[in-house]
Tab-separated table of C-alpha atoms and ligand atoms in Angstrom:
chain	number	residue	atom	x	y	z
S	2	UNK	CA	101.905	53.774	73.269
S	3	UNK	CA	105.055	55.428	75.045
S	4	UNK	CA	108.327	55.085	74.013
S	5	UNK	CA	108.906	53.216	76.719
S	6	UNK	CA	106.665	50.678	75.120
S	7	UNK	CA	104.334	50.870	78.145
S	8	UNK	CA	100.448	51.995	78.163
S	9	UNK	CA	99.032	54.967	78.290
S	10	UNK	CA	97.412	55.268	81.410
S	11	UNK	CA	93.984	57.481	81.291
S	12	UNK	CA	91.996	59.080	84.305
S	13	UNK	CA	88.632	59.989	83.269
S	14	UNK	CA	85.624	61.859	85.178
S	15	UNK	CA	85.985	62.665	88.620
S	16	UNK	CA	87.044	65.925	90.320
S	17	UNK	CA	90.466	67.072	90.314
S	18	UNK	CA	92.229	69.063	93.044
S	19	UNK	CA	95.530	69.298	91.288
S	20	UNK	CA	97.620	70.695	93.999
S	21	UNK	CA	98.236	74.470	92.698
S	22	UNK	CA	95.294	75.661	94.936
S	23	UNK	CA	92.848	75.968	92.243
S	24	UNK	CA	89.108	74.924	93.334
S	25	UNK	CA	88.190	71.164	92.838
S	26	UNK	CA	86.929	71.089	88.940
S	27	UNK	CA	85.761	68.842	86.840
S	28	UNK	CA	88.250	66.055	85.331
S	29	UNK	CA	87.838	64.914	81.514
S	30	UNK	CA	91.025	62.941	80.749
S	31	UNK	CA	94.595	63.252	82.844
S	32	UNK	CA	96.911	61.535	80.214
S	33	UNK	CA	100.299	59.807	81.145
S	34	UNK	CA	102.984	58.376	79.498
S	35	UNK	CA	105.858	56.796	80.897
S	36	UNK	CA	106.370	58.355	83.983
S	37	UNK	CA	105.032	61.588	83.095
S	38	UNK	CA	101.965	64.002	83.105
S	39	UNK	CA	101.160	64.298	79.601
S	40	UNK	CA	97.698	67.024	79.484
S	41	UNK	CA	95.196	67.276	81.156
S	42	UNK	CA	92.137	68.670	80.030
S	43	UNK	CA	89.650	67.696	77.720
S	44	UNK	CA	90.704	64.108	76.133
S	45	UNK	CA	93.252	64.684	73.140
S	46	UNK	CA	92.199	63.396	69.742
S	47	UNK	CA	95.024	60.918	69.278
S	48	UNK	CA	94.020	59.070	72.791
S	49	UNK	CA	91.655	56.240	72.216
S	50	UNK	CA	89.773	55.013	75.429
S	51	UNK	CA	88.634	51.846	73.292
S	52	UNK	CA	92.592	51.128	72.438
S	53	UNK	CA	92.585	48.691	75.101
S	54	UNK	CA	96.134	47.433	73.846
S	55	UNK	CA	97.680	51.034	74.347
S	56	UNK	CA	95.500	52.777	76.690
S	57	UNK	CA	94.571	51.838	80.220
S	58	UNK	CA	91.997	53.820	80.901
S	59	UNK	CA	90.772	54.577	85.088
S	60	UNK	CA	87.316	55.717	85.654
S	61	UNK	CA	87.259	58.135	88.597
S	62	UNK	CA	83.888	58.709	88.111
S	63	UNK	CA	82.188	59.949	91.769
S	64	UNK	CA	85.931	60.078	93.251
S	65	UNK	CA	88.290	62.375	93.702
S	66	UNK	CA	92.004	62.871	92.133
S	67	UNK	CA	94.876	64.808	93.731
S	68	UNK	CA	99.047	64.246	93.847
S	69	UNK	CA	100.572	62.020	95.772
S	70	UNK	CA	100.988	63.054	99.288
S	71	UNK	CA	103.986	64.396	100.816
S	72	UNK	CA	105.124	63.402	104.301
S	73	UNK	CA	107.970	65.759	104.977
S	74	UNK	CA	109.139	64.889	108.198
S	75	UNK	CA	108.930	60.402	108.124
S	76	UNK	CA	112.047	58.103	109.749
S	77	UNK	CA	112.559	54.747	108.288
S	78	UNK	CA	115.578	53.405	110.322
S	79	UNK	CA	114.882	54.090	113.775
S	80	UNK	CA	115.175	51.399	116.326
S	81	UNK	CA	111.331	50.668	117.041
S	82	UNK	CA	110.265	48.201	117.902
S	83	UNK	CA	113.268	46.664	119.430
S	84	UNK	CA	113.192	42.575	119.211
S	85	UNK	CA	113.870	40.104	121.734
S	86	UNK	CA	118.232	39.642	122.237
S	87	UNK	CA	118.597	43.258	120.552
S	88	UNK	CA	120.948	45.535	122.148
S	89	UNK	CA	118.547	48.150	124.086
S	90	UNK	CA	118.419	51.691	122.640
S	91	UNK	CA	116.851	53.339	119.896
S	92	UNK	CA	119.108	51.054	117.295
S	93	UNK	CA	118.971	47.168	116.538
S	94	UNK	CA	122.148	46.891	116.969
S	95	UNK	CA	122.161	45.291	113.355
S	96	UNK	CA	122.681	47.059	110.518
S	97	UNK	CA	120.874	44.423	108.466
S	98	UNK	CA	118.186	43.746	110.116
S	99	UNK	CA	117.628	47.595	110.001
S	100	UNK	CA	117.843	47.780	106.110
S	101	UNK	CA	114.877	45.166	105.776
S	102	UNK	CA	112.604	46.365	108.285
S	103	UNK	CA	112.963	49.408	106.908
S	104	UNK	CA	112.183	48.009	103.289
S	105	UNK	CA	109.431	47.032	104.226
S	106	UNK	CA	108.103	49.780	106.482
S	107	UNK	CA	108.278	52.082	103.297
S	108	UNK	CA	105.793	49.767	101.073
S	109	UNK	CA	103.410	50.778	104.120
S	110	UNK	CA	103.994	54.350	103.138
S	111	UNK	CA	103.698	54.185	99.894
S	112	UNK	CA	100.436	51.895	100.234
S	113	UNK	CA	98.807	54.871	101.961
S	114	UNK	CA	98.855	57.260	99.000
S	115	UNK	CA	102.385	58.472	100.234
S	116	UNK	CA	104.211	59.206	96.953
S	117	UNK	CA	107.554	60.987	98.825
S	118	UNK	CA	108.900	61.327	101.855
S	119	UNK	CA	111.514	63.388	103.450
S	120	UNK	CA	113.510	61.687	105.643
S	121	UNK	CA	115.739	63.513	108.689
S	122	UNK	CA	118.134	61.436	109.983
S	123	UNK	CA	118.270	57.944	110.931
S	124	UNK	CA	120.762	54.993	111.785
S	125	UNK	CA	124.043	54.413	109.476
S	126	UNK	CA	123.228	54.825	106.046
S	127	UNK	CA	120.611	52.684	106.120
S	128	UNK	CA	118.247	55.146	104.546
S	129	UNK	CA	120.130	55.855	101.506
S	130	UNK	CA	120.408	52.357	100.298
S	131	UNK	CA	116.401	51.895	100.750
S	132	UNK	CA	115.918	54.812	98.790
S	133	UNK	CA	118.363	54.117	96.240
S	134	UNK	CA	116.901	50.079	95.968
S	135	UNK	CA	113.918	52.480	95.425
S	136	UNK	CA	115.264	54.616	92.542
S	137	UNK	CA	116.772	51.630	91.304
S	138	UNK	CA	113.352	49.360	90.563
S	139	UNK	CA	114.460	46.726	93.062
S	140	UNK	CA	111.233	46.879	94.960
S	141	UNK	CA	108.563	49.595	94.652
S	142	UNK	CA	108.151	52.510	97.445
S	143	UNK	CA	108.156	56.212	98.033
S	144	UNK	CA	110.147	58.390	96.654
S	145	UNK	CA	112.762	59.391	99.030
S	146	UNK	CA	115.097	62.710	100.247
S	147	UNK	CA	117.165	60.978	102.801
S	148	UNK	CA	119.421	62.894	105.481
S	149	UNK	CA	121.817	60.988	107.306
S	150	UNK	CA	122.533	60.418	111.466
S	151	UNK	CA	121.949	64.336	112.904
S	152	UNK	CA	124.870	66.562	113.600
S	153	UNK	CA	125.041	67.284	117.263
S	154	UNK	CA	126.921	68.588	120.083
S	155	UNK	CA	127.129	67.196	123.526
S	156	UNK	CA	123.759	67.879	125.351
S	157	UNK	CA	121.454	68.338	122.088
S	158	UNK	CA	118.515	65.757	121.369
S	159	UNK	CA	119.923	62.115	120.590
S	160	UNK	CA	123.433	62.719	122.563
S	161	UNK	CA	121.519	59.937	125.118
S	162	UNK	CA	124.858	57.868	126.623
S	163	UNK	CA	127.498	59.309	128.820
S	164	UNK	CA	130.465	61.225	127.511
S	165	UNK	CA	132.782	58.282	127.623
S	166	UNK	CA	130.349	56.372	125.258
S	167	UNK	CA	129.743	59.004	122.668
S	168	UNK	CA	126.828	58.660	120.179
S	169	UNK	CA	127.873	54.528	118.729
S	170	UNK	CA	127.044	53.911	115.192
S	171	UNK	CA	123.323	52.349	115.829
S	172	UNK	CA	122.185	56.067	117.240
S	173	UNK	CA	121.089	58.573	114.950
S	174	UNK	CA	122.862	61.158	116.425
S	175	UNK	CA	126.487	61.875	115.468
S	176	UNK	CA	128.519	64.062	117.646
S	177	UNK	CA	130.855	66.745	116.496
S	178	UNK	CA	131.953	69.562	119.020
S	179	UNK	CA	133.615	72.445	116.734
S	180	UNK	CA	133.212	73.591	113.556
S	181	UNK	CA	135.602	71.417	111.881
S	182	UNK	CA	134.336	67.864	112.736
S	183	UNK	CA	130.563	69.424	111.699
S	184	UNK	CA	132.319	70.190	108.068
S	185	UNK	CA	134.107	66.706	107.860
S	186	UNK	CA	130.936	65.284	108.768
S	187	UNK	CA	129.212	66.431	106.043
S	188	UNK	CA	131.618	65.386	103.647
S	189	UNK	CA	131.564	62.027	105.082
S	190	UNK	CA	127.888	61.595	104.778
S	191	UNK	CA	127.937	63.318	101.107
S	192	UNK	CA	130.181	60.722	100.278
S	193	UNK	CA	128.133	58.171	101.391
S	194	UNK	CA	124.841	59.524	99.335
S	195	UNK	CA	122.593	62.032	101.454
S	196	UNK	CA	120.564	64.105	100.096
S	197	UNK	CA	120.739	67.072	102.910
S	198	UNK	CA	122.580	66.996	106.323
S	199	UNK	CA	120.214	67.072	109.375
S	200	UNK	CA	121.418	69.670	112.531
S	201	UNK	CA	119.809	69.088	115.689
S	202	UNK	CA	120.192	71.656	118.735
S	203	UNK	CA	118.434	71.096	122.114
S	204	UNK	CA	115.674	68.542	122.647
S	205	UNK	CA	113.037	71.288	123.937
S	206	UNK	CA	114.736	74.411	123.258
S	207	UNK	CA	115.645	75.181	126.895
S	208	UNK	CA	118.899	76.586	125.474
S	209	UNK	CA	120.776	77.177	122.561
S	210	UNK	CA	123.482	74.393	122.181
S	211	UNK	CA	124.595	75.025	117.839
S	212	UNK	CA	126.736	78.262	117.414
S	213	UNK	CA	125.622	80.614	114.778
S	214	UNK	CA	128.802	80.131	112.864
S	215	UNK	CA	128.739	75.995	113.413
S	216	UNK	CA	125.294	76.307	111.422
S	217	UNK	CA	127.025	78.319	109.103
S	218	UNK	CA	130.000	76.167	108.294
S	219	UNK	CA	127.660	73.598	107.734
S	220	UNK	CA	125.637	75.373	105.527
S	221	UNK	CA	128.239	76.533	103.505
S	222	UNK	CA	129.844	73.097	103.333
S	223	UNK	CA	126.441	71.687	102.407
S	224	UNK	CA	125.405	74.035	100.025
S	225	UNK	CA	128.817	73.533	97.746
S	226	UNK	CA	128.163	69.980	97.613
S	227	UNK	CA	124.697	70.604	96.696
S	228	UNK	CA	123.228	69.003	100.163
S	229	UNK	CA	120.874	70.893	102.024
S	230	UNK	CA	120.254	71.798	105.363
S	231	UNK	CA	118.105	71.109	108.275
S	232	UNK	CA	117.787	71.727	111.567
S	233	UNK	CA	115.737	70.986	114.345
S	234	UNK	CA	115.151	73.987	116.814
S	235	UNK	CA	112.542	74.236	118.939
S	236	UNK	CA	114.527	77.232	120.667
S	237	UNK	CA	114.073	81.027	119.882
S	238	UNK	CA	117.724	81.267	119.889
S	239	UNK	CA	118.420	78.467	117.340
S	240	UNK	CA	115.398	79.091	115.113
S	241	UNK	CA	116.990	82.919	114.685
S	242	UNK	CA	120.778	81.752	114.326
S	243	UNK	CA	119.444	79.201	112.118
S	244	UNK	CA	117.847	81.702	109.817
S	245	UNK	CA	120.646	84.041	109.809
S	246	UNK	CA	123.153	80.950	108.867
S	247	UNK	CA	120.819	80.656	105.559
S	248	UNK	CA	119.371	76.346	106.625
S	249	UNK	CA	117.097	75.558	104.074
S	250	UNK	CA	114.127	74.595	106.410
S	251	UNK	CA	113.712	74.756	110.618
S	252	UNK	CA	111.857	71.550	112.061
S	253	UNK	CA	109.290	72.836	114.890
S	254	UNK	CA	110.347	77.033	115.731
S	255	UNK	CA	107.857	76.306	118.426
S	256	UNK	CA	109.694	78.956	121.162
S	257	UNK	CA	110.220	81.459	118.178
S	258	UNK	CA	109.464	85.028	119.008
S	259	UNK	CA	107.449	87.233	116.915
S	260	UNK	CA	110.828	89.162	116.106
S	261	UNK	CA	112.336	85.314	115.065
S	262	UNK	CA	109.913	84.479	113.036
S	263	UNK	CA	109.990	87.992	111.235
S	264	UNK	CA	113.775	86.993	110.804
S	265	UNK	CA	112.826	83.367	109.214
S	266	UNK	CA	109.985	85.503	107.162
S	267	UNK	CA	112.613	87.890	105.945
S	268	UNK	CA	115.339	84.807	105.118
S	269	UNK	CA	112.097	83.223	103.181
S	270	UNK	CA	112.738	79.828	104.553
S	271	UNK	CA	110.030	77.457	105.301
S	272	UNK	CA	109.088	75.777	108.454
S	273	UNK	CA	107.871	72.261	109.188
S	274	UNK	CA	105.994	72.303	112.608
S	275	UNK	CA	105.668	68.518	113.157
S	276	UNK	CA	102.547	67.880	115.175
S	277	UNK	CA	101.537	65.347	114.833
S	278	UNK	CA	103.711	62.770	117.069
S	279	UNK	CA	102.469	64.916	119.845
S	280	UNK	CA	98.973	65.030	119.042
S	281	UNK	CA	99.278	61.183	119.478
S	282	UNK	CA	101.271	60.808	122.238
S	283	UNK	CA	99.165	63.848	124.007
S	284	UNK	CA	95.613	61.732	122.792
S	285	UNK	CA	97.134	58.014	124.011
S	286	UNK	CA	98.493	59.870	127.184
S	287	UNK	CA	95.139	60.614	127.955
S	288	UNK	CA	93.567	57.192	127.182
S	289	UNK	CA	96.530	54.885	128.981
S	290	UNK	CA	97.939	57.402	131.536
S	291	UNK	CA	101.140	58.986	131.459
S	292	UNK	CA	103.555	56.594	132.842
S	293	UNK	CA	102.529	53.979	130.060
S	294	UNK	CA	103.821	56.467	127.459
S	295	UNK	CA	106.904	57.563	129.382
S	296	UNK	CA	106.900	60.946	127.907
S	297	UNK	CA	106.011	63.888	129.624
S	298	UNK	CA	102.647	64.914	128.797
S	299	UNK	CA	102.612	68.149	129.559
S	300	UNK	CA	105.734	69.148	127.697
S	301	UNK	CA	104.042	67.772	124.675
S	302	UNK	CA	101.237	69.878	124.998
S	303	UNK	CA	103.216	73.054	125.468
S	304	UNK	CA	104.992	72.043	122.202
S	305	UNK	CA	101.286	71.407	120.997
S	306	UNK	CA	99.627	74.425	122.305
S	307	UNK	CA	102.501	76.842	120.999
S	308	UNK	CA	102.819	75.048	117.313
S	309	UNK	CA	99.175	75.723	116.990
S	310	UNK	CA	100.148	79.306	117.326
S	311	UNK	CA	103.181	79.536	115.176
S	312	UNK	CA	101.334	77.695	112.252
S	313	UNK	CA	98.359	81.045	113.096
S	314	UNK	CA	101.312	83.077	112.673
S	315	UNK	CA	103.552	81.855	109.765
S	316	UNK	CA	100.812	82.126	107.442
S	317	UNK	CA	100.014	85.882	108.645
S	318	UNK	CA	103.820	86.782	107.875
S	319	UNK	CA	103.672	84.677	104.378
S	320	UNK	CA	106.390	82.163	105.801
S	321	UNK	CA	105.570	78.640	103.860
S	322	UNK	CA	105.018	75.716	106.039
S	323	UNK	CA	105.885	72.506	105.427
S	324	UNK	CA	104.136	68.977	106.583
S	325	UNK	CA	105.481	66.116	108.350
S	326	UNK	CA	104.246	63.779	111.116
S	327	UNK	CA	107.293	62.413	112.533
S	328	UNK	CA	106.311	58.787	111.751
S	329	UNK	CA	108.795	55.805	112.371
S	330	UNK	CA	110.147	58.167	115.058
S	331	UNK	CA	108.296	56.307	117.806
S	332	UNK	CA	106.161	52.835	118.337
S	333	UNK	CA	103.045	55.274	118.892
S	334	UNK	CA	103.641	56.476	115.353
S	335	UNK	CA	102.959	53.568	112.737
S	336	UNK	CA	103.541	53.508	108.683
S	337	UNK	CA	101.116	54.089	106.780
S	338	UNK	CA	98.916	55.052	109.336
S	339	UNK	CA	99.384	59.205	110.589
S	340	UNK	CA	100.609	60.722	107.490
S	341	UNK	CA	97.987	62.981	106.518
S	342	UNK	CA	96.938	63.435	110.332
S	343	UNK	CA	99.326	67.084	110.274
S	344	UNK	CA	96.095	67.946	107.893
S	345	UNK	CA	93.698	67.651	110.188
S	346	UNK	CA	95.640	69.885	112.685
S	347	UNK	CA	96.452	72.376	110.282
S	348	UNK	CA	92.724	72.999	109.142
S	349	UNK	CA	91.526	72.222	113.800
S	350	UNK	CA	94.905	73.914	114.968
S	351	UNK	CA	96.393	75.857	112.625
S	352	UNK	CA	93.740	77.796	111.057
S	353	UNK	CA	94.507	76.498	107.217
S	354	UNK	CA	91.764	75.814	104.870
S	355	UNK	CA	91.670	72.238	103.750
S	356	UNK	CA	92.424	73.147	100.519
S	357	UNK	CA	95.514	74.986	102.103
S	358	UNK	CA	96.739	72.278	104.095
S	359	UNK	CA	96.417	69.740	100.992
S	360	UNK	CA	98.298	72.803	98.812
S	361	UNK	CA	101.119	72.630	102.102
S	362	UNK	CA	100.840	69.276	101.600
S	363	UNK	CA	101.798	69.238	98.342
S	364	UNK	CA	103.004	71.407	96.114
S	365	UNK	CA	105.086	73.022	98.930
S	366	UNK	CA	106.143	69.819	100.382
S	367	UNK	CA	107.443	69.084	97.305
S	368	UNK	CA	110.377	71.393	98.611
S	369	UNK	CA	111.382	69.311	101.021
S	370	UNK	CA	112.001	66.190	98.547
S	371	UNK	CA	114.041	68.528	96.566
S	372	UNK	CA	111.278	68.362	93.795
S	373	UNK	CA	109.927	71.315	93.701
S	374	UNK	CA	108.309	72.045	90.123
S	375	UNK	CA	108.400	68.292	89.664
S	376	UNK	CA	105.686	66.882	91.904
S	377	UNK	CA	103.152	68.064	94.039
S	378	UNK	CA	101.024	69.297	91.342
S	379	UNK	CA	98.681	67.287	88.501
S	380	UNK	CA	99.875	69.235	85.659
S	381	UNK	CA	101.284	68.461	82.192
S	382	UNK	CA	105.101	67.711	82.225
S	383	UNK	CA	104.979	66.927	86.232
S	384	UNK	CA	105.766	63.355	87.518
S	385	UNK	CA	102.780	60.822	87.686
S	386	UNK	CA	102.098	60.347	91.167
S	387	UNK	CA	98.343	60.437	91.612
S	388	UNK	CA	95.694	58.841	94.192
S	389	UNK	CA	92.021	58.434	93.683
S	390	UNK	CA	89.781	58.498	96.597
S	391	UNK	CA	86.516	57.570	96.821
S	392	UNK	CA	85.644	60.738	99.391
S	393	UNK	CA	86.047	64.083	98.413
S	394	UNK	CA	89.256	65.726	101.036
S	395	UNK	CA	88.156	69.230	101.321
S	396	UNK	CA	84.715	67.933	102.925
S	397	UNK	CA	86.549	66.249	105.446
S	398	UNK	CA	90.271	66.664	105.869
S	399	UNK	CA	90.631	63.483	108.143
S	400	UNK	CA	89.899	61.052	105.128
S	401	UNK	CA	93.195	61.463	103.653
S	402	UNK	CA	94.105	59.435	106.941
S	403	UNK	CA	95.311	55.755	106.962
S	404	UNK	CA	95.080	54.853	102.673
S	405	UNK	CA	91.417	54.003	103.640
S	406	UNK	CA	89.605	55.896	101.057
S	407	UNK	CA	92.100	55.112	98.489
S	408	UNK	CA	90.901	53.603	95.435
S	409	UNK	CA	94.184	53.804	93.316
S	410	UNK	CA	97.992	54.831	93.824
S	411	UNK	CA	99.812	55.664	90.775
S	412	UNK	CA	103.480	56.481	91.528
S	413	UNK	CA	105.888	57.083	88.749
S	414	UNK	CA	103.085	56.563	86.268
S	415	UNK	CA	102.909	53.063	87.546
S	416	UNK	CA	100.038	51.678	89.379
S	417	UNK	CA	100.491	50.640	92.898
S	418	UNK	CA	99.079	46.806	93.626
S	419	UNK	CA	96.904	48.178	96.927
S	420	UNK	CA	96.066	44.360	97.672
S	421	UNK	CA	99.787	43.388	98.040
S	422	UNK	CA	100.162	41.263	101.022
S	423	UNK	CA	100.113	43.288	103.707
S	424	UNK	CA	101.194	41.964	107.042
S	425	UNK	CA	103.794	44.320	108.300
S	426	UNK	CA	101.803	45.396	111.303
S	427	UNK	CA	101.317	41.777	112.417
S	428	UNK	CA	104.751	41.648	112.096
S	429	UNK	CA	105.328	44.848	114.485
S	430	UNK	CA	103.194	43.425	116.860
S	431	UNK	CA	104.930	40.091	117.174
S	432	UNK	CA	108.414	41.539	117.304
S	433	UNK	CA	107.234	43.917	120.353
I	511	ZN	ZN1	111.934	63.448	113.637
């Protein structure tokens, strides 16, 4: 027994792919106690199977075992779907209503074999009291590395009303137009409990709309209040100031040059392409038309086309990618449902083995949760989040997809009730 005075809990048999890029082998006996990776191995002599008091024991036997995945790129407070006498926009206009959805969007997550998420920017603050209600044992979820609403200027992505109208506390933008109001910004939101401060320059990348030195007062704000830093660039001209201003990661770096991306290599910082929301609006384009999806199509499969290439290219210059879907950023994006989808178009698009998209996945993602060292990998002294699934990943990529090969969830060393009343997407439905 733990010294928490909970069981043991006991994986036996099965094959492990524990996240470090090793080959699939052989399981005997993962051990964990409390919330912790004790061995794993062959079954330690002072661990009794039979001890049914102490030890709960999981037979894996003819499944597979891997960490918890790791959606880096997943938004829990946006405005979808909006309900009937809401304010129009991509808010409810109520804070509280926000907070609950969005409490019970995550058990979605979680429910999928999800064990973290990284979370870039949303409405209010909404995010960090989720996560904290999280941390805190006051309902069960991922674990979450929350960013608040995105720094912007006029004209970047989510500056959508008129001057006069600014970006109102419901959007998740947050305009500041010098220097200054980007470094009281990020005081105000460290204040209020983010983990890392999301930039955002211009929607496609058209043009450059962050200064080098606004990313840089940021990042130097940030960084000595122990916040990182973010940014989404799609530009070549962002992606490079970006690198040179020392962000932590760049979201998408789809318009990067070959001499940018040499300059991200050099800075070592990872990138997080984010296909996946295109690869479903692109494949629902082409099955209800354009105009139903009210994005333009063939934007999206520029992005598409030209993230295929930079995730070719990042791994021939060694620069680590990260993966994220973008769910909760849209209605065409569910929970629970797409976040192991940027998988599949790492191994179809990207080139990536299956084991290197589940290593990407994993053990690098854990980067962007700001727990690097501490999950991602099934190894002794790591935290227990574990799935079991009854097919066998590097086969087929796409089964990771959905939770519907899970057999078990284990997050924190706990085990995850996968039969929990689960009506969220009814509810979804009926508030659209
Ligand atoms: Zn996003």
């Amino acid at each position: 027994m733990s010294a928490l005075g909970k069981k043991t809990l006991l994986i036996r048999n099965g094959t492990l792919i524990d996240g470090s890029g090793s080959p699939a082998a052989r399981n005997d006996a993962i051990v964990i106690e409390g919330n912790r990776i004790k061995s794993i191995g062959a079954l330690p002599p002072d661990v009794h199977p039979e001890d049914h008091k102490n030890v709960e024991v999981i037979d894996a036997a003819g499944q597979w075992i891997m960490p918890g995945l790791i959606d880096a790129h997943c938004h829990v407070s946006y405005g979808y779907p909006s309900v009937k006498g809401e304010g129009k926009g991509k808010g409810p206009t109520r804070p509280e209503f926000s907070t609950l959805r969005s409490a019970r969007s995550v058990q979605k997550v979680l429910r999928a074999g999800v064990t973290s998420i990284s979370v870039p920017g949303g409405t209010w603050f909404t995010d960090v009291g989720v996560r904290d209600a999280i941390r805190l044992g006051l309902m069960e979820g991922p674990r979450m590395f929350v960013a608040g609403r995105m720094i912007v200027t006029y004209g970047c992505i989510e500056d959508d009303e008129p001057s006069w109208e600014g970006t109102p506390e419901h959007s998740i933008g947050k305009l500041c137009n010098s220097a200054d109001e980007m470094v009281t910004e990020v005081r105000r939101q460290g204040k209020h409990g983010v983990n890392f401060i999301k930039m955002a320059d211009s929607r496609s990348g058209e043009s450059q709309m962050l200064a080098r030195d606004e990313i840089a007062a940021v990042v130097g704000e940030a960084h000595r209040r122990n916040l990182r830093v973010a940014i989404h660039s799609r530009g070549a001209g962002s992606t490079r100031a970006a690198a040179e201003a020392g962000v932590d990661w760049i979201i998408h770096a789809d318009l990067a040059t070959d001499r940018d991306l040499e300059a991200v290599a050099k800075a070592g910082i990872p990138i997080l392409p984010t296909a996946t929301f295109l690869a479903v609006v692109i494949e629902l384009g082409g099955k209800v038309g354009a105009e139903k999806v009210q994005l333009d199509i063939n934007r999206m499969k520029r992005h598409y086309d030209l993230l295929g290439e930079l995730m070719r290219k990042s791994r021939t210059l060694g620069i680590k990618l990260l993966v994220g879907t973008d769910t909760g950023n849209n209605s065409f994006t569910p929970y629970g449902e797409l976040h192991a989808k940027e998988l599949e178009i790492f191994v179809n698009h990207g080139g990536f083995t299956p084991m290197e998209a589940i290593v990407a996945a994993t053990k690098h993602n854990a980067y962007a949760v700001g727990l690097e060292g501490e999950v991602g990998e099934i190894a002794p002294g790591r935290l227990a989040d574990v799935i079991v699934l009854k097919k066998d990943p590097i086969a087929d990529i796409t089964i990771l997809q959905g939770g519907r090969h899970l057999s078990w969830v284990i997050k924190d060393g706990k085990i995850v009730d996968l039969g929990a009343p689960e009506d969220l997407l009814a509810f979804q439905q009926a508030a659209e």
